[in-house]
mmCIF file of C-alpha atoms and ligand atoms in Angstrom:
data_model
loop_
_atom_site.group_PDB
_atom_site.id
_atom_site.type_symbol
_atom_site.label_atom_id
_atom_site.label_comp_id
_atom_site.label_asym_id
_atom_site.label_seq_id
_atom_site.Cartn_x
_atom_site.Cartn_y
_atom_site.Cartn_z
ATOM 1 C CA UNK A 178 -25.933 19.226 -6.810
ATOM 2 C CA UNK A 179 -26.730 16.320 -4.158
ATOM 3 C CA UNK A 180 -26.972 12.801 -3.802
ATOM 4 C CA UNK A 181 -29.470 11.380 -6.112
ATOM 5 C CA UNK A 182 -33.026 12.195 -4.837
ATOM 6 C CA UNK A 183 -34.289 8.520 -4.421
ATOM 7 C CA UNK A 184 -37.860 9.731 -5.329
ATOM 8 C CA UNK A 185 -36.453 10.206 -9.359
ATOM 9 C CA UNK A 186 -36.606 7.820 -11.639
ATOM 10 C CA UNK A 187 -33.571 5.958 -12.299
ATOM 11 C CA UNK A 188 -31.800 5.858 -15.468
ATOM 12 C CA UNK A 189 -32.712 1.878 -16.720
ATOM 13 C CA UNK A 190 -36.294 2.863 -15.579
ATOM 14 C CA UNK A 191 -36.316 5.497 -18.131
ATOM 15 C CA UNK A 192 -34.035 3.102 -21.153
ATOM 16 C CA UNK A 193 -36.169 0.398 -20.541
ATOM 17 C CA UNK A 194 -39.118 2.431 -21.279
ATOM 18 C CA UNK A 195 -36.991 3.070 -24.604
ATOM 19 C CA UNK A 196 -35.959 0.091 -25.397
ATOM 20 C CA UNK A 197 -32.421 1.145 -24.965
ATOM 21 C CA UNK A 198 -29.659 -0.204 -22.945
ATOM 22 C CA UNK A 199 -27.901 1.889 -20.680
ATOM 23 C CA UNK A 200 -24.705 1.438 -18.331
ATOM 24 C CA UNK A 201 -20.708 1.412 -17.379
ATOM 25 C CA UNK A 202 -18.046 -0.063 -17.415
ATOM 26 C CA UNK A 203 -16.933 -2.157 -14.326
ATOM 27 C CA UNK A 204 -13.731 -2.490 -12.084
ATOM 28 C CA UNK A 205 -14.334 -5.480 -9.980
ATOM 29 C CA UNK A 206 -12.272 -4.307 -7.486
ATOM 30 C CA UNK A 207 -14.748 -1.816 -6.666
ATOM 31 C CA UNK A 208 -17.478 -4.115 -7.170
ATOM 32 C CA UNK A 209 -16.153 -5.656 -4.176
ATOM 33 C CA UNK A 210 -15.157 -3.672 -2.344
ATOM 34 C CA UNK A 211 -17.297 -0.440 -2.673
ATOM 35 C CA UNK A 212 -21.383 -0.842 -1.541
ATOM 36 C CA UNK A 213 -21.830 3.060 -2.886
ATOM 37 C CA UNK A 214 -20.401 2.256 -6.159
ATOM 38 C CA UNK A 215 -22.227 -0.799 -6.223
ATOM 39 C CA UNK A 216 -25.616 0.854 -5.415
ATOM 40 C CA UNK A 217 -25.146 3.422 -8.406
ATOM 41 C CA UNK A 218 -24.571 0.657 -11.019
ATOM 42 C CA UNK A 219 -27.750 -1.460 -9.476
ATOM 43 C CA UNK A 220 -30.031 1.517 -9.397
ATOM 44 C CA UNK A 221 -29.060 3.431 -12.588
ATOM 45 C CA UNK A 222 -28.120 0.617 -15.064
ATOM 46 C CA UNK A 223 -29.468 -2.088 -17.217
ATOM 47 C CA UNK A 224 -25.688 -3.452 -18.951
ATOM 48 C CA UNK A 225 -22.504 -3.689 -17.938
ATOM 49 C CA UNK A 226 -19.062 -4.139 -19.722
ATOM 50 C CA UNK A 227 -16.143 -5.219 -17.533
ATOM 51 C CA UNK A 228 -13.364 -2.702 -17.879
ATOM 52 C CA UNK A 229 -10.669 -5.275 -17.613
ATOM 53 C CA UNK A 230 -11.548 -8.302 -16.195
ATOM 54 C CA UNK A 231 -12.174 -10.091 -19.883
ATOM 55 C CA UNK A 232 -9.258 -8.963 -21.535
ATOM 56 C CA UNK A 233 -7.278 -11.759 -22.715
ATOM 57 C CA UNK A 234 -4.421 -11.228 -20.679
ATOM 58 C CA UNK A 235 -6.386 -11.609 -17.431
ATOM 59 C CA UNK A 236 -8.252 -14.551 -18.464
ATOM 60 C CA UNK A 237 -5.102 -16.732 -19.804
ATOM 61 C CA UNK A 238 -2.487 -15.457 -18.323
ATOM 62 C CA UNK A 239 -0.418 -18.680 -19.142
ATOM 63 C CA UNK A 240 -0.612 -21.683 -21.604
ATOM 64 C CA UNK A 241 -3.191 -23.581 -20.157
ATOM 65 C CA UNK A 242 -4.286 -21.633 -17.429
ATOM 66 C CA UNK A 243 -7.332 -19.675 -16.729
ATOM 67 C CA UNK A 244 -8.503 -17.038 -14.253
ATOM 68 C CA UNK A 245 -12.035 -16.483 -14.648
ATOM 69 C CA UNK A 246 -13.011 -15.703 -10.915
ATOM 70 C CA UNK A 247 -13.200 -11.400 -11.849
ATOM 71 C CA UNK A 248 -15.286 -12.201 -15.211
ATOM 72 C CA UNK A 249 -17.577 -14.777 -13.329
ATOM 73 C CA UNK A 250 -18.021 -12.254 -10.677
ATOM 74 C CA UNK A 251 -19.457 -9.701 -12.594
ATOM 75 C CA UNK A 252 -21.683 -11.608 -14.953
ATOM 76 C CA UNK A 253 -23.377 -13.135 -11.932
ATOM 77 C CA UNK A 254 -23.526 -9.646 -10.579
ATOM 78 C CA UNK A 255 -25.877 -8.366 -13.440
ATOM 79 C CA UNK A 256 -27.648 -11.758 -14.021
ATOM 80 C CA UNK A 257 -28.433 -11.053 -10.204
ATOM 81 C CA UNK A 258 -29.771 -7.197 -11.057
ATOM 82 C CA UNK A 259 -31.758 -8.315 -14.056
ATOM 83 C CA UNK A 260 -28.445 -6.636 -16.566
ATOM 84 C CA UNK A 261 -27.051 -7.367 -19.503
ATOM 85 C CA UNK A 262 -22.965 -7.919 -20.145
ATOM 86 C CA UNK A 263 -21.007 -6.735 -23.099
ATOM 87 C CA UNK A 264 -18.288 -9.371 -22.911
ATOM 88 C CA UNK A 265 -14.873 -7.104 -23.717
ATOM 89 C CA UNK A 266 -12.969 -7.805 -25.817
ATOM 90 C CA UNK A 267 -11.890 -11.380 -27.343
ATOM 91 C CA UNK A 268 -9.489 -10.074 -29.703
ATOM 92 C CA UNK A 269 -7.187 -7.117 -29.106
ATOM 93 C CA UNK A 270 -3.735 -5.550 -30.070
ATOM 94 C CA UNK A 271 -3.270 -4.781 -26.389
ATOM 95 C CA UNK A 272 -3.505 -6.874 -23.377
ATOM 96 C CA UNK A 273 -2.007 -10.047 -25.030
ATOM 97 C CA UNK A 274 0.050 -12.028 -22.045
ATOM 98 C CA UNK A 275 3.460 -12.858 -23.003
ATOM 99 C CA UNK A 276 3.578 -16.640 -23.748
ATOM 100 C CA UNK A 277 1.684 -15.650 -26.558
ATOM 101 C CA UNK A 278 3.723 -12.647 -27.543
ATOM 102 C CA UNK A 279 7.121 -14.519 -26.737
ATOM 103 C CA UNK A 280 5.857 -17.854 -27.822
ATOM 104 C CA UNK A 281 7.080 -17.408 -31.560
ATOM 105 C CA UNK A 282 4.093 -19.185 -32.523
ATOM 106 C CA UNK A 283 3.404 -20.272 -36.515
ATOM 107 C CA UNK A 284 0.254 -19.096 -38.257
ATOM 108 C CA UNK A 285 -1.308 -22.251 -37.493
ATOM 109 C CA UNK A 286 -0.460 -22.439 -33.855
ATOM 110 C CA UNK A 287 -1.594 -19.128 -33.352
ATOM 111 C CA UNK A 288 -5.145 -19.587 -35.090
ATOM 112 C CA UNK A 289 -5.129 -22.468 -32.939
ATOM 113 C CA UNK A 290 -4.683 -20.417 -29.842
ATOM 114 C CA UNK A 291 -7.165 -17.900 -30.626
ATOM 115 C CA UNK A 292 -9.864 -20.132 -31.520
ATOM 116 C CA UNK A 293 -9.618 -22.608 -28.078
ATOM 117 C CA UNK A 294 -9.250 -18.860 -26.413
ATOM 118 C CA UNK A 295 -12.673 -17.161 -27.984
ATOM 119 C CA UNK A 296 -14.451 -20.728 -27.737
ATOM 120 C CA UNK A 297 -13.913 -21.310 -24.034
ATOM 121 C CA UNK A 298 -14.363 -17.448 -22.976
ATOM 122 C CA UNK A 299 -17.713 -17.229 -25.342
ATOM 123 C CA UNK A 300 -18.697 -20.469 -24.352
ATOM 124 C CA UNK A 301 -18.270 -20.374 -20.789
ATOM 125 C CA UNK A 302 -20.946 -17.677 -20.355
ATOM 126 C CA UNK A 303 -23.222 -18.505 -23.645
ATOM 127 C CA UNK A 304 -26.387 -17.290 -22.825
ATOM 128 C CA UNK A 305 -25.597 -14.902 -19.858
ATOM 129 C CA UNK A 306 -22.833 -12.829 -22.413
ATOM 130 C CA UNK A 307 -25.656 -11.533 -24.543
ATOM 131 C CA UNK A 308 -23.291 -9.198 -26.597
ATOM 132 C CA UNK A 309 -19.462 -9.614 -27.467
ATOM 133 C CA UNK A 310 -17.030 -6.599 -28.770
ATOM 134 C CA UNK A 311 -15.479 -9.806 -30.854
ATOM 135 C CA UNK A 312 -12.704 -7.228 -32.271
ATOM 136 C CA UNK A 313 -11.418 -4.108 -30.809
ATOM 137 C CA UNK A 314 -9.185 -1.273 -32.612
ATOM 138 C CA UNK A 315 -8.482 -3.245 -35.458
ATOM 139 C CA UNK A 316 -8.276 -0.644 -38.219
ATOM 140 C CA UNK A 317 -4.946 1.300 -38.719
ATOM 141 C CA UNK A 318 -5.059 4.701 -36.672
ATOM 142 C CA UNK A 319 -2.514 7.819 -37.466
ATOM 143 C CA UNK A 320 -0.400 7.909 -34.917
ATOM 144 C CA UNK A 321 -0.116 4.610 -33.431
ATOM 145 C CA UNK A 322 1.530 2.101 -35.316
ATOM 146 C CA UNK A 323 0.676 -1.009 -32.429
ATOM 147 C CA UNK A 324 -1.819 -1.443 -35.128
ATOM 148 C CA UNK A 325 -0.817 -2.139 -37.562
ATOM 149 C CA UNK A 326 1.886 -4.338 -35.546
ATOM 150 C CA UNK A 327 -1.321 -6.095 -33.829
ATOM 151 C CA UNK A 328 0.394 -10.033 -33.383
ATOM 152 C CA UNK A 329 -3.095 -11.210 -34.649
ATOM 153 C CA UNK A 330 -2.647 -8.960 -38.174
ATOM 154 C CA UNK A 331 0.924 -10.242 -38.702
ATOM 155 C CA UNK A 332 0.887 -13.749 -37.968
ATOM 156 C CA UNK A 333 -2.449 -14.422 -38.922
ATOM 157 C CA UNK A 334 -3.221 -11.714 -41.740
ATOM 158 C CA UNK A 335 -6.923 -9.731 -41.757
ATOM 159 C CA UNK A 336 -8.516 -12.648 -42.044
ATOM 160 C CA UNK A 337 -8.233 -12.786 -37.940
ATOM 161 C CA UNK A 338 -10.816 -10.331 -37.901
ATOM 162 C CA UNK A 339 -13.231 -12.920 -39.645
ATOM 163 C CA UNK A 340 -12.402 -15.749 -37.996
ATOM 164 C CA UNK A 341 -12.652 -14.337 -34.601
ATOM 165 C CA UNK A 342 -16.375 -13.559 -35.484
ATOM 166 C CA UNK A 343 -17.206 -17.458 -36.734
ATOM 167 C CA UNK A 344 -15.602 -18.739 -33.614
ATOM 168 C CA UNK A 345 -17.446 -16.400 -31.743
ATOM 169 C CA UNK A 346 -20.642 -17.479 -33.293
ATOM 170 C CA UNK A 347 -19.769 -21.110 -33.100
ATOM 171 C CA UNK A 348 -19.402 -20.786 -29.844
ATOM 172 C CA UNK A 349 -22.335 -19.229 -28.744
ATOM 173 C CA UNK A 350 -24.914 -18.701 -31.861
ATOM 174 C CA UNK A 351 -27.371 -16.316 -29.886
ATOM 175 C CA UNK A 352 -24.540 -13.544 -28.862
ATOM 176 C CA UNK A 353 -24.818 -10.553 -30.300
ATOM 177 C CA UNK A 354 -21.463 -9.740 -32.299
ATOM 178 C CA UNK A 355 -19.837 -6.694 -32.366
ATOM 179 C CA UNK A 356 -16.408 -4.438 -34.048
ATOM 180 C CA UNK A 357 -15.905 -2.168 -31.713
ATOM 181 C CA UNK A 358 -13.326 0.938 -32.735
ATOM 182 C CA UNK A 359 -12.086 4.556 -31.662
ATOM 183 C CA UNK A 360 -12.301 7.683 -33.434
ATOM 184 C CA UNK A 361 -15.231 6.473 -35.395
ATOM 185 C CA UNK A 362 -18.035 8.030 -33.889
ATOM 186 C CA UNK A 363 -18.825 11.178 -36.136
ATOM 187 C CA UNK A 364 -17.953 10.887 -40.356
ATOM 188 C CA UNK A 365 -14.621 10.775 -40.779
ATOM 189 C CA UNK A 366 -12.053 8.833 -42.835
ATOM 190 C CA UNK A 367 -11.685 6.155 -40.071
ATOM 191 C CA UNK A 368 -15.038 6.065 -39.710
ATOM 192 C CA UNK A 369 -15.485 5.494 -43.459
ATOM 193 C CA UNK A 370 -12.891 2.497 -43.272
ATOM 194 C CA UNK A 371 -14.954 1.188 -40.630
ATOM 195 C CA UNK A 372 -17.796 0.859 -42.262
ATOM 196 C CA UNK A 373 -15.928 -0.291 -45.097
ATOM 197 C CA UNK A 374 -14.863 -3.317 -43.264
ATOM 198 C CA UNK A 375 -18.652 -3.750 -41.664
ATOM 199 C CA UNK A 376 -19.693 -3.776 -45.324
ATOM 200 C CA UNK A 377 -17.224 -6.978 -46.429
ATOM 201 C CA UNK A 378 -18.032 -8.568 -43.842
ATOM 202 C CA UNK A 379 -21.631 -8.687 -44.375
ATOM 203 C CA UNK A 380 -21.202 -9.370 -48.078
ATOM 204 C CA UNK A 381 -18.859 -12.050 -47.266
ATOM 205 C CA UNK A 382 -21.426 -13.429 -44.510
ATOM 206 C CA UNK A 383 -19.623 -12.860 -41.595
ATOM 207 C CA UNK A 384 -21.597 -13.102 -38.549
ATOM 208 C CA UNK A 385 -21.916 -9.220 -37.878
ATOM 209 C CA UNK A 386 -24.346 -7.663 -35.789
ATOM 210 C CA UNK A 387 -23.428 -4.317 -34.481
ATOM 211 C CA UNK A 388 -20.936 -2.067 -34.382
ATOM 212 C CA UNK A 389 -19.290 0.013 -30.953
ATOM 213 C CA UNK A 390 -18.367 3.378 -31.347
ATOM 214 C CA UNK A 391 -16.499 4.100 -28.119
ATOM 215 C CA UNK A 392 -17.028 7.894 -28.108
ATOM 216 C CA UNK A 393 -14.244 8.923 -25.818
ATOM 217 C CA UNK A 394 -14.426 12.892 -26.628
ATOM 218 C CA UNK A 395 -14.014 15.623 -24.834
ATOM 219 C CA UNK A 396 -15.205 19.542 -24.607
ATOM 220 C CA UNK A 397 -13.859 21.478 -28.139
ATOM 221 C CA UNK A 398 -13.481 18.252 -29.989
ATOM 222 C CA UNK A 399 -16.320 16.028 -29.364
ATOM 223 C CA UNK A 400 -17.998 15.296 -32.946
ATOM 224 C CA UNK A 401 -21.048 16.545 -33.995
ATOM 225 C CA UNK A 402 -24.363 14.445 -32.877
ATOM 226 C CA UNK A 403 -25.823 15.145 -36.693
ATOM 227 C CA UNK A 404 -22.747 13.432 -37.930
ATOM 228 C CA UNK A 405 -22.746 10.763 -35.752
ATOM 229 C CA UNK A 406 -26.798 10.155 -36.238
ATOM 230 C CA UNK A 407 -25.787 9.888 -39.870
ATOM 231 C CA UNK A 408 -22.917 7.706 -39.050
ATOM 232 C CA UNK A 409 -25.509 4.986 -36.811
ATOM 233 C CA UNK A 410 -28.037 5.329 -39.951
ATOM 234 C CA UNK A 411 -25.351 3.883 -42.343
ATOM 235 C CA UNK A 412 -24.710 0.986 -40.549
ATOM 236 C CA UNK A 413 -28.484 0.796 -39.903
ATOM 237 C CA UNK A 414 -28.910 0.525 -43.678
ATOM 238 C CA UNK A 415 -26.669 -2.575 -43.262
ATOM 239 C CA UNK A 416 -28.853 -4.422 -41.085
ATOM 240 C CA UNK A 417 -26.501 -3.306 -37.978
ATOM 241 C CA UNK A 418 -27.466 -2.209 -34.362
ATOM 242 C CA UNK A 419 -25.206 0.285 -33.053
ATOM 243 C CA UNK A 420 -23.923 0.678 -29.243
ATOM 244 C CA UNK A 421 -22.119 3.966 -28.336
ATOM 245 C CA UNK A 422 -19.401 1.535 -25.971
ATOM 246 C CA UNK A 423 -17.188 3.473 -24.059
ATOM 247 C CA UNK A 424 -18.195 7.075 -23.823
ATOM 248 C CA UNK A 425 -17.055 9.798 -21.755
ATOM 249 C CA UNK A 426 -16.159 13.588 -22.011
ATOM 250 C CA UNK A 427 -12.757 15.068 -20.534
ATOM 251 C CA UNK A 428 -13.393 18.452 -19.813
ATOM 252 C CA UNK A 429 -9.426 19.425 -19.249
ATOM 253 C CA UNK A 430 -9.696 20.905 -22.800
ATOM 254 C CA UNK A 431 -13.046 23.103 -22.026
ATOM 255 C CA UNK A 432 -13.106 26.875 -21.214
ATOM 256 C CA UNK A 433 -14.706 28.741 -18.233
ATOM 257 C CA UNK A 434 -14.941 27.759 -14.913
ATOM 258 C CA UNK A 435 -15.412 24.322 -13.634
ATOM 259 C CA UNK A 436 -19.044 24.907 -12.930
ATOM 260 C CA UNK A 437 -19.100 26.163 -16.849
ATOM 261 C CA UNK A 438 -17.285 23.420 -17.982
ATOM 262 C CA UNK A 439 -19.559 20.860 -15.881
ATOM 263 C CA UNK A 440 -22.964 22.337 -17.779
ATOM 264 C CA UNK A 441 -21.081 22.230 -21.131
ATOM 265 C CA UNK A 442 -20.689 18.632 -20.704
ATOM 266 C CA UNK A 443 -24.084 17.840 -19.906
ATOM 267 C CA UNK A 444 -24.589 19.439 -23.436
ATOM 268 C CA UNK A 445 -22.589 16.673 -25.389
ATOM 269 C CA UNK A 446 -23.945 14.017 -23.331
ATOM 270 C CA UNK A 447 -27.291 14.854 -23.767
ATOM 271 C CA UNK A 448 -27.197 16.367 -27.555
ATOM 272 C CA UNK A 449 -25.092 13.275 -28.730
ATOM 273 C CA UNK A 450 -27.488 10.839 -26.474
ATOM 274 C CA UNK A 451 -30.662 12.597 -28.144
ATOM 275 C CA UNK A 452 -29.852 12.599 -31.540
ATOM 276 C CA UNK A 453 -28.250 8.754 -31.455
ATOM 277 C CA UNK A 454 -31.966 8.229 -29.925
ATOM 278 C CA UNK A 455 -33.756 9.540 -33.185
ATOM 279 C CA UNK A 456 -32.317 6.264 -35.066
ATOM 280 C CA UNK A 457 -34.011 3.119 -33.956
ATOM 281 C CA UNK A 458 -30.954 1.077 -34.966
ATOM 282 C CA UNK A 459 -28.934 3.144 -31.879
ATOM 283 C CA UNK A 460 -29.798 0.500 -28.704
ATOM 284 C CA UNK A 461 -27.421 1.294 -26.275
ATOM 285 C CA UNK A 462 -25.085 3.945 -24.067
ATOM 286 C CA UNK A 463 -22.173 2.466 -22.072
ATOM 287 C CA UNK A 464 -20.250 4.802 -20.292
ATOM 288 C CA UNK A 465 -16.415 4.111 -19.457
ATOM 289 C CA UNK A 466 -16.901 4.388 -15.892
ATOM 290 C CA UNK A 467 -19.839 5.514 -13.086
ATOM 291 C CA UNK A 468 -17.595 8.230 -11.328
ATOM 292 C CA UNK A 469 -15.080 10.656 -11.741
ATOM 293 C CA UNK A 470 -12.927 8.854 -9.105
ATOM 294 C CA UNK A 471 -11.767 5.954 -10.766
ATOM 295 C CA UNK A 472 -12.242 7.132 -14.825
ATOM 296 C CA UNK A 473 -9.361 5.738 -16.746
ATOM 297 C CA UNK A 474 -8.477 9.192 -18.244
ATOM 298 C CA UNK A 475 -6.679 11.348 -15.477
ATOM 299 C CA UNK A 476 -4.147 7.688 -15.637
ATOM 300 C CA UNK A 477 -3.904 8.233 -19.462
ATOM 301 C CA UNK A 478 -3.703 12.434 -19.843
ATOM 302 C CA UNK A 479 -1.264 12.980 -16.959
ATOM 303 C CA UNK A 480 -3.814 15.249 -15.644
ATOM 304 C CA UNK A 481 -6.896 15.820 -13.882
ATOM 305 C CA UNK A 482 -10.121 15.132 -15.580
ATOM 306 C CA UNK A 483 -13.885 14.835 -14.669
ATOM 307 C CA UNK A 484 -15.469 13.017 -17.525
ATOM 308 C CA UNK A 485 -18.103 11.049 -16.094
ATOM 309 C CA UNK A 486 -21.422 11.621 -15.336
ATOM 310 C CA UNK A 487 -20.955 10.926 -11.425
ATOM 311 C CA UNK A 488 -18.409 13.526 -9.478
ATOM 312 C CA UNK A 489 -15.504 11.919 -7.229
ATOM 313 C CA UNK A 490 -18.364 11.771 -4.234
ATOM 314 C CA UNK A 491 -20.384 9.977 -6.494
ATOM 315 C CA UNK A 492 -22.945 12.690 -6.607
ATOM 316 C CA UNK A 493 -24.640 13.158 -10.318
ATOM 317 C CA UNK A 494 -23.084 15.732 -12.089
ATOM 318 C CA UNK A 495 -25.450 17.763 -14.619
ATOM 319 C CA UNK A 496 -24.471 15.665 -17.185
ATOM 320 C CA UNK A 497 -26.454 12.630 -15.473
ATOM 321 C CA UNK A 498 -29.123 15.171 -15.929
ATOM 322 C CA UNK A 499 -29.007 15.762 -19.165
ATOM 323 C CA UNK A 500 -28.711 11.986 -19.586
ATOM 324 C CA UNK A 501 -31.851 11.470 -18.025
ATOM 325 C CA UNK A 502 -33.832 14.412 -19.698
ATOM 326 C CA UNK A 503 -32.844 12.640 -22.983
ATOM 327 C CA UNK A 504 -33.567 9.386 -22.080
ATOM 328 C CA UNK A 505 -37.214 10.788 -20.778
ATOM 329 C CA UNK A 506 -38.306 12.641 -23.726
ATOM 330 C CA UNK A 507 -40.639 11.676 -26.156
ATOM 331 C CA UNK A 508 -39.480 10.244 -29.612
HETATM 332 O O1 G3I B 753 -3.814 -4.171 -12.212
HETATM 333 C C1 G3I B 753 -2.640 -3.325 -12.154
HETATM 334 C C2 G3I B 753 -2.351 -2.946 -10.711
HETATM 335 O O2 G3I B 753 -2.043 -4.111 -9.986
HETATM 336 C C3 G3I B 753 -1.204 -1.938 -10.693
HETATM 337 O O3 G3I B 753 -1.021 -1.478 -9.381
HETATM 338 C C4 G3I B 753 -1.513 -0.748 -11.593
HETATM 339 C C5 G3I B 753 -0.364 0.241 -11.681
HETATM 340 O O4 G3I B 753 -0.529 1.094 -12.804
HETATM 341 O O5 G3I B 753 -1.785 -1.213 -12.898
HETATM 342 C C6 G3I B 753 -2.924 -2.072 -12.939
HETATM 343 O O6 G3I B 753 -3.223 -2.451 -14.248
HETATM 344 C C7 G3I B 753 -3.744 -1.433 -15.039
HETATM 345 C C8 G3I B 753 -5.182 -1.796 -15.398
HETATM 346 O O7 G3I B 753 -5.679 -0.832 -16.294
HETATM 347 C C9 G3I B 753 -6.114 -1.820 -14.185
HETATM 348 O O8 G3I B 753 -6.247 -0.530 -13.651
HETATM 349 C C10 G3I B 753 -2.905 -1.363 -16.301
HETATM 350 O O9 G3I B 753 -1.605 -0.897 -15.984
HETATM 351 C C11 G3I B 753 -3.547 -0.409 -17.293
HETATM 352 O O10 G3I B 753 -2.835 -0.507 -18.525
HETATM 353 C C12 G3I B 753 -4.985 -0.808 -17.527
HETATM 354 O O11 G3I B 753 -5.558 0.144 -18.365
HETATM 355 C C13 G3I B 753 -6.770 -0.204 -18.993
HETATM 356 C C14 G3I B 753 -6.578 -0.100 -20.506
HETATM 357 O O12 G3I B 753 -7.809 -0.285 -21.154
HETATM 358 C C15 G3I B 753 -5.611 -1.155 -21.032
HETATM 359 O O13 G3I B 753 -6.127 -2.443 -20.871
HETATM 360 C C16 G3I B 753 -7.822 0.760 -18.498
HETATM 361 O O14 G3I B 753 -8.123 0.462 -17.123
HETATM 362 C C17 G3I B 753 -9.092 0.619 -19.345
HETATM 363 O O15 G3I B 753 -9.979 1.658 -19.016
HETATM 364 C C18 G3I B 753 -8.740 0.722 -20.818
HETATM 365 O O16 G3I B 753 -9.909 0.542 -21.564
HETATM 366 C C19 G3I B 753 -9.782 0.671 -22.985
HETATM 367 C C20 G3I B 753 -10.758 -0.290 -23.629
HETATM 368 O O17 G3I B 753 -10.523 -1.604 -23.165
HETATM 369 C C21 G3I B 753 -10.670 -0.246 -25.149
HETATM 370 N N1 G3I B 753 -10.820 1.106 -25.639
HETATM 371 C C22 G3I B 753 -9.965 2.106 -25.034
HETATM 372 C C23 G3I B 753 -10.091 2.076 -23.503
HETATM 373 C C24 G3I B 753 -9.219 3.138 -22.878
HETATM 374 O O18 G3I B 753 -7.868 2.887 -23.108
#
C-alpha cells in the first residue's frame, strides 16, 4: 500500500462517469491548514459536507450574530473544484448555542428563530448549497433520550420537522431537501419509522426530496447491502433520491490481524457501495472523513479506530480500492 499512483483514475472521474456523487466530510481547519489533505479531497471528490462548520451553533452563536467565514470558506472551496456541498444540518437536537437553549423562548418566538435561522443560512448560499440535510436525528432512538428532549420537538411539537422543510424551500426553491437519520440504513424498525415519516410528508406535500442514511457501521455489525438496496428502493418508490451521508466502518470490533481487518473493510465498503449502485434512485457516497487521522470515531469510542478509506499517512487503504472497483464496474 503506497501513495496513490497518480496514473489511476480518481474516484469523481469514475462517479461522474456514474452519475453518482462521491466525497467527505470537511474540517476547515485542515482545509487550511493541510495542502495533502487538501489535494486528496480535490483529486478524489465531486461533494463535500462540512463536518461542523454549518451547525447552528457555529453559525449563530449569539442573538443576532453570525459567523459564516468557515461555511463560506468551504463552499467557495468546491465551487472552485467544480463540487457540490451538502449544507449540514439546519435543524438539530445537538449543537444548539445557549441563548437559544437558555432563552426560555415561547412557541412563537422560537418558530420565529428557526425560520430567520434556516432562511438566512439557505439563502445565503442558494444556488451554490445544491443539497440541504434540512433535519437530522429527528426520530426517537433507544437509548438516547436527547431525542426525544430535542428543544425544537418540545417547544415547537413535530410539526418543526415540516416547517423546517417549507422554510428551507422558501428560501432557496432549487435545493435539494433532505431527512437525514442514524441507524436507518438496513430494514429495521427505525428504519421503518423513517420511512414512515418520509411517507407523511409526501402525502402532506412537504417539500421532500431525499433521504441520508448516515451508515456509520462497523466490522460484525454493519447491515446487510441486500437490506439496505431494499431499504433505497422503498424510498425510490416514493419519488425519493437517496444519499448514503456519513459513512464509515470502525474496525475496533473486527477479528484477525490489522492487515485482516483492513481487507474485511474494503468488503463492506465495496459490497454496500455496489449493491446501493444497482438502484438508480442511490446518487451519492459521503464519507465522514478522508483519513484515519482526524475521523471523529477514536474521539467518540475512547479507542483507536481506522474507519476511513485513507490510513493516518493519508495513503489509500484497500477499502479506497474496493471503492473504486465498485465505482468502475459496469451496471
Ligand atoms: O472546536 C472545539 C475545539 O476548540 C476544542 O479544542 C475541542 C476539544 O474537544 O472540541 C472542539 O469541538 C468539537 C468539534 O467536534 C470539533 O472537533 C466538539 O467538542 C465535538 O462535540 C464536535 O463533534 C462533532 C459532532 O458531530 C457534534 O457536533 C464531530 O466533529 C462530528 O463528526 C459529528 O458529526 C455528527 C454529524 O453531524 C451527525 N451525525 C452523527 C455525526 C457523528 O457524531
Amino acid at each position: 500500500m503506497g501513495m496513490i499512483d497518480p496514473s489511476s483514475e480518481p474516484l469523481r472521474q469514475l462517479a461522474d462517469r456514474r452519475g453518482v456523487l462521491i466525497g467527505s466530510c470537511v474540517g476547515v481547519e485542515y482545509l487550511r491548514h493541510d495542502p495533502a489533505y487538501r489535494a486528496i479531497l480535490e483529486r478524489e471528490f465531486n461533494v463535500i459536507t462540512p463536518e461542523n462548520a454549518m451547525k447552528f451553533e457555529l453559525l449563530h452563536p449569539a442573538c443576532g450574530r453570525w459567523e459564516f467565514n468557515d461555511a463560506d470558506e468551504i463552499v467557495s472551496f468546491a465551487a472552485d473544484h467544480d463540487m457540490e456541498v451538502r449544507g449540514h444540518t439546519l435543524v438539530w437536537h445537538r449543537r444548539i448555542p445557549g441563548w437559544i437553549v437558555d432563552g426560555g423562548y415561547r412557541r412563537d418566538e422560537l418558530m420565529a428563530i428557526l425560520r430567520d435561522h434556516i432562511h438566512t443560512v439557505v439563502g445565503r448560499y442558494r444556488g451554490r448549497v445544491r443539497t440541504w440535510d434540512v433535519v437530522n436525528e429527528a426520530l426517537p432512538m433507544p437509548g438516547d433520550a436527547s431525542r426525544e428532549r430535542s428543544l425544537w420537538r418540545q417547544v415547537i411539537g413535530t410539526e418543526f420537522i415540516e416547517l423546517a422543510f417549507h422554510w428551507a424551500h422558501e428560501a432557496d426553491p432549487g435545493a435539494r431537501l433532505f431527512y437525514n437519520d442514524d441507524h436507518a440504513d438496513g430494514l429495521s424498525e427505525k428504519s421503518d419509522a423513517v420511512y414512515g415519516l418520509a411517507r407523511r410528508l409526501m402525502d402532506r406535500g412537504v417539500p421532500l426530496h431525499g433521504i441520508g442514511l448516515q451508515m456509520h457501521t462497523g466490522l460484525g455489525w454493519s447491515p446487510s447491502p441486500r437490506e439496505i438496496a431494499a431499504n433505497i428502493r422503498r424510498f425510490a418508490d416514493l419519488g425519493l433520491e437517496v444519499h448514503i451521508t456519513e459513512m464509515d466502518v470502525q474496525i475496533q470490533t473486527g477479528h484477525g490481524s490489522p492487515s485482516e481487518r483492513w481487507d474485511a473493510q474494503a468488503n463492506v465498503y465495496g459490497e454496500i457501495l455496489r449493491a446501493c449502485l444497482d438502484v438508480p434512485a442511490f446518487k451519492a457516497l459521503v464519507m465522514w472523513g478522508v483519513t484515519d487521522r482526524h475521523s471523529w470515531i477514536p474521539d467518540f469510542t475512547g479507542h483507536g479506530d481506522s474507519p476511513l478509506i485513507f490510513d493516518e499517512s493519508y495513503r489509500p487503504k484497500p477499502a479506497y480500492n474496493a471503492v473504486a472497483r465498485a465505482l468502475g464496474t459496469k451496471r
